[in-house]
mmCIF file of C-alpha atoms in Angstrom:
data_model
loop_
_atom_site.group_PDB
_atom_site.id
_atom_site.type_symbol
_atom_site.label_atom_id
_atom_site.label_comp_id
_atom_site.label_asym_id
_atom_site.label_seq_id
_atom_site.Cartn_x
_atom_site.Cartn_y
_atom_site.Cartn_z
ATOM 1 C CA GLN A 1 0.000 0.000 0.000
ATOM 2 C CA ARG A 2 2.849 2.393 0.764
ATOM 3 C CA ARG A 3 4.378 1.580 -2.570
ATOM 4 C CA ARG A 4 1.213 2.688 -4.360
ATOM 5 C CA ARG A 5 1.034 5.893 -2.383
ATOM 6 C CA GLY A 6 4.696 6.594 -3.141
ATOM 7 C CA ALA A 7 4.194 5.935 -6.857
ATOM 8 C CA GLY A 8 1.238 8.318 -6.908
ATOM 9 C CA THR A 9 3.262 10.972 -5.119
ATOM 10 C CA MET A 10 6.064 10.588 -7.651
ATOM 11 C CA GLU A 11 3.631 10.921 -10.573
ATOM 12 C CA HIS A 12 2.120 14.001 -8.944
ATOM 13 C CA PHE A 13 5.605 15.476 -8.456
ATOM 14 C CA GLU A 14 6.521 14.784 -12.100
ATOM 15 C CA HIS A 15 3.278 16.423 -13.246
ATOM 16 C CA LEU A 16 3.963 19.525 -11.128
ATOM 17 C CA THR A 17 7.539 19.643 -12.429
ATOM 18 C CA GLU A 18 6.278 19.584 -16.030
ATOM 19 C CA GLU A 19 3.786 22.369 -15.276
ATOM 20 C CA LEU A 20 6.490 24.451 -13.612
ATOM 21 C CA LEU A 21 8.873 23.992 -16.549
ATOM 22 C CA LEU A 22 6.157 25.055 -18.988
ATOM 23 C CA ALA A 23 5.365 28.131 -16.879
ATOM 24 C CA VAL A 24 9.050 29.101 -16.793
ATOM 25 C CA GLU A 25 9.315 28.618 -20.550
ATOM 26 C CA ARG A 26 6.255 30.843 -21.120
ATOM 27 C CA LEU A 27 7.823 33.546 -18.957
ATOM 28 C CA ALA A 28 11.063 33.174 -20.909
ATOM 29 C CA LEU A 29 9.225 34.080 -24.116
ATOM 30 C CA GLY A 30 9.701 37.656 -23.011
ATOM 31 C CA LYS A 31 8.651 40.847 -24.680
ATOM 32 C CA GLY A 32 10.714 40.256 -27.830
ATOM 33 C CA ARG A 33 8.994 36.971 -28.629
ATOM 34 C CA LEU A 34 5.571 38.488 -27.986
ATOM 35 C CA GLU A 35 6.350 41.337 -30.388
ATOM 36 C CA VAL A 36 7.389 38.811 -33.040
ATOM 37 C CA MET A 37 4.161 36.869 -32.515
ATOM 38 C CA GLU A 38 2.142 40.089 -32.834
ATOM 39 C CA SER A 39 3.945 40.790 -36.114
ATOM 40 C CA VAL A 40 3.004 37.341 -37.409
ATOM 41 C CA VAL A 41 -0.629 37.901 -36.409
ATOM 42 C CA ARG A 42 -0.676 41.210 -38.328
ATOM 43 C CA ASP A 43 0.810 39.517 -41.403
ATOM 44 C CA VAL A 44 -1.773 36.703 -41.285
ATOM 45 C CA GLU A 45 -4.523 39.325 -41.021
ATOM 46 C CA GLN A 46 -3.019 41.085 -44.050
ATOM 47 C CA LEU A 47 -2.941 37.758 -45.909
ATOM 48 C CA VAL A 48 -6.643 37.023 -45.441
ATOM 49 C CA MET A 49 -7.939 40.596 -45.652
ATOM 50 C CA GLY A 50 -7.813 42.960 -48.582
ATOM 51 C CA PRO A 51 -9.308 42.120 -51.954
ATOM 52 C CA ALA A 52 -11.937 39.407 -51.736
ATOM 53 C CA LEU A 53 -10.900 36.008 -53.007
ATOM 54 C CA LYS A 54 -12.488 34.890 -56.263
ATOM 55 C CA VAL A 55 -14.006 31.938 -54.429
ATOM 56 C CA THR A 56 -15.719 34.231 -51.882
ATOM 57 C CA PRO A 57 -16.353 37.425 -53.896
ATOM 58 C CA GLN A 58 -19.090 38.792 -51.654
ATOM 59 C CA ALA A 59 -17.370 38.321 -48.313
ATOM 60 C CA GLN A 60 -14.245 39.542 -46.630
ATOM 61 C CA LEU A 61 -12.243 37.133 -44.540
ATOM 62 C CA LYS A 62 -11.011 37.464 -40.993
ATOM 63 C CA ALA A 63 -8.316 35.477 -39.173
ATOM 64 C CA THR A 64 -8.646 34.859 -35.438
ATOM 65 C CA LEU A 65 -5.752 33.597 -33.357
ATOM 66 C CA VAL A 66 -6.746 30.388 -31.575
ATOM 67 C CA GLY A 67 -4.940 27.629 -29.711
ATOM 68 C CA SER A 68 -2.116 27.858 -27.202
ATOM 69 C CA ALA A 69 -0.920 31.320 -28.273
ATOM 70 C CA ALA A 70 -4.415 32.782 -27.908
ATOM 71 C CA CYS A 71 -4.653 31.321 -24.401
ATOM 72 C CA GLY A 72 -1.234 32.614 -23.359
ATOM 73 C CA LEU A 73 0.182 29.101 -23.199
ATOM 74 C CA ALA A 74 2.574 29.276 -26.176
ATOM 75 C CA THR A 75 6.156 28.122 -25.806
ATOM 76 C CA ARG A 76 9.181 28.917 -27.980
ATOM 77 C CA GLN A 77 8.378 25.872 -30.117
ATOM 78 C CA SER A 78 4.678 26.665 -30.529
ATOM 79 C CA ASP A 79 3.168 27.326 -33.899
ATOM 80 C CA LEU A 80 0.401 29.877 -34.340
ATOM 81 C CA ASP A 81 -3.079 28.601 -35.155
ATOM 82 C CA PHE A 82 -5.739 30.708 -36.871
ATOM 83 C CA ALA A 83 -9.427 30.188 -37.645
ATOM 84 C CA VAL A 84 -10.573 31.907 -40.846
ATOM 85 C CA SER A 85 -14.157 33.151 -40.981
ATOM 86 C CA ARG A 86 -16.282 35.449 -43.144
ATOM 87 C CA THR A 87 -17.114 39.048 -42.308
ATOM 88 C CA GLY A 88 -18.796 41.939 -44.072
ATOM 89 C CA ALA A 89 -21.978 42.261 -46.104
ATOM 90 C CA GLY A 90 -21.688 38.891 -47.838
ATOM 91 C CA GLY A 91 -20.344 37.063 -44.831
ATOM 92 C CA ARG A 92 -22.223 34.669 -42.628
ATOM 93 C CA GLY A 93 -19.434 34.216 -40.083
ATOM 94 C CA SER A 94 -18.649 30.591 -40.771
ATOM 95 C CA PHE A 95 -18.270 28.684 -44.006
ATOM 96 C CA GLU A 96 -21.048 26.292 -44.860
ATOM 97 C CA GLY A 97 -20.012 25.262 -48.362
ATOM 98 C CA GLY A 98 -18.393 22.014 -47.288
ATOM 99 C CA ARG A 99 -15.036 20.555 -48.246
ATOM 100 C CA ASP A 100 -15.012 21.995 -51.766
ATOM 101 C CA GLU A 101 -15.359 25.575 -50.565
ATOM 102 C CA GLU A 102 -12.895 24.969 -47.729
ATOM 103 C CA LEU A 103 -10.216 23.669 -50.104
ATOM 104 C CA LYS A 104 -10.818 26.467 -52.627
ATOM 105 C CA VAL A 105 -10.414 29.152 -49.967
ATOM 106 C CA LEU A 106 -7.294 27.548 -48.489
ATOM 107 C CA THR A 107 -5.767 27.047 -51.954
ATOM 108 C CA SER A 108 -6.425 30.699 -52.811
ATOM 109 C CA LEU A 109 -4.820 31.786 -49.542
ATOM 110 C CA ALA A 110 -1.816 29.543 -50.259
ATOM 111 C CA ALA A 111 -1.367 31.312 -53.612
ATOM 112 C CA ARG A 112 -1.497 34.667 -51.815
ATOM 113 C CA CYS A 113 1.307 33.545 -49.500
ATOM 114 C CA GLY A 114 3.704 33.576 -52.437
ATOM 115 C CA GLU A 115 2.254 36.694 -54.062
ATOM 116 C CA ARG A 116 2.575 38.856 -50.973
ATOM 117 C CA GLY A 117 5.955 37.511 -49.900
ATOM 118 C CA LEU A 118 5.003 37.203 -46.244
ATOM 119 C CA PHE A 119 4.994 33.412 -45.978
ATOM 120 C CA ASP A 120 6.959 30.493 -47.414
ATOM 121 C CA LYS A 121 6.291 26.777 -47.767
ATOM 122 C CA ALA A 122 2.536 27.249 -48.132
ATOM 123 C CA GLU A 123 0.842 23.879 -48.383
ATOM 124 C CA VAL A 124 -2.795 22.881 -48.128
ATOM 125 C CA VAL A 125 -3.193 19.632 -46.218
ATOM 126 C CA PRO A 126 -6.595 18.117 -47.041
ATOM 127 C CA MET A 127 -8.055 15.943 -44.314
ATOM 128 C CA ARG A 128 -10.139 12.883 -45.055
ATOM 129 C CA SER A 129 -11.824 12.799 -41.682
ATOM 130 C CA LYS A 130 -14.244 15.336 -40.213
ATOM 131 C CA ALA A 131 -11.277 17.453 -39.131
ATOM 132 C CA PRO A 132 -10.876 20.628 -41.184
ATOM 133 C CA SER A 133 -8.224 20.871 -43.856
ATOM 134 C CA ILE A 134 -5.222 23.037 -42.961
ATOM 135 C CA LEU A 135 -3.110 25.625 -44.733
ATOM 136 C CA LYS A 136 0.398 25.265 -43.325
ATOM 137 C CA CYS A 137 2.896 28.029 -43.978
ATOM 138 C CA VAL A 138 6.015 29.551 -42.459
ATOM 139 C CA HIS A 139 6.273 33.250 -41.642
ATOM 140 C CA ARG A 140 9.195 34.469 -43.736
ATOM 141 C CA ARG A 141 10.731 36.981 -41.290
ATOM 142 C CA SER A 142 10.370 34.978 -38.074
ATOM 143 C CA GLY A 143 10.365 31.354 -39.206
ATOM 144 C CA ILE A 144 7.244 30.682 -37.122
ATOM 145 C CA GLN A 145 4.974 27.911 -38.418
ATOM 146 C CA CYS A 146 1.360 28.994 -38.938
ATOM 147 C CA ASP A 147 -1.715 26.805 -39.421
ATOM 148 C CA LEU A 148 -4.934 28.251 -40.850
ATOM 149 C CA VAL A 149 -8.239 26.373 -40.763
ATOM 150 C CA ILE A 150 -11.686 27.344 -42.001
ATOM 151 C CA ARG A 151 -14.221 28.019 -39.256
ATOM 152 C CA HIS A 152 -17.395 26.009 -39.817
ATOM 153 C CA GLY A 153 -20.858 26.390 -38.296
#
């Protein structure tokens, strides 16, 4: 019985140690890293905003930071995750056109990555499951990996 209690205590200690290390790493991000992340967010917003895409001519797009960075839990190795939604007169907020529309929008955004020179290695990763497809790209100036998904319903 003592052995079990000791094993549980050790697991609890290891869990607390992991949490403490993550907290220290988040603090170590510092102001410089936060400024870089803000720059990436602005560049993603610039990527999705501006002239309407041919596949969504009546709606403007908006990128919202989601995931660990949005919650303040990002580490030095974290990527930045964004949900893309519609705004404006023709927008309904989310996309309801299914996989075809999702892939068309992501493919158009991937083409913009090269045109605007803000991102490299833009690749649309289609998913076969119910998970949304992803546009993966790398922010040119910072080297930070970014993932963009289409917000549904």
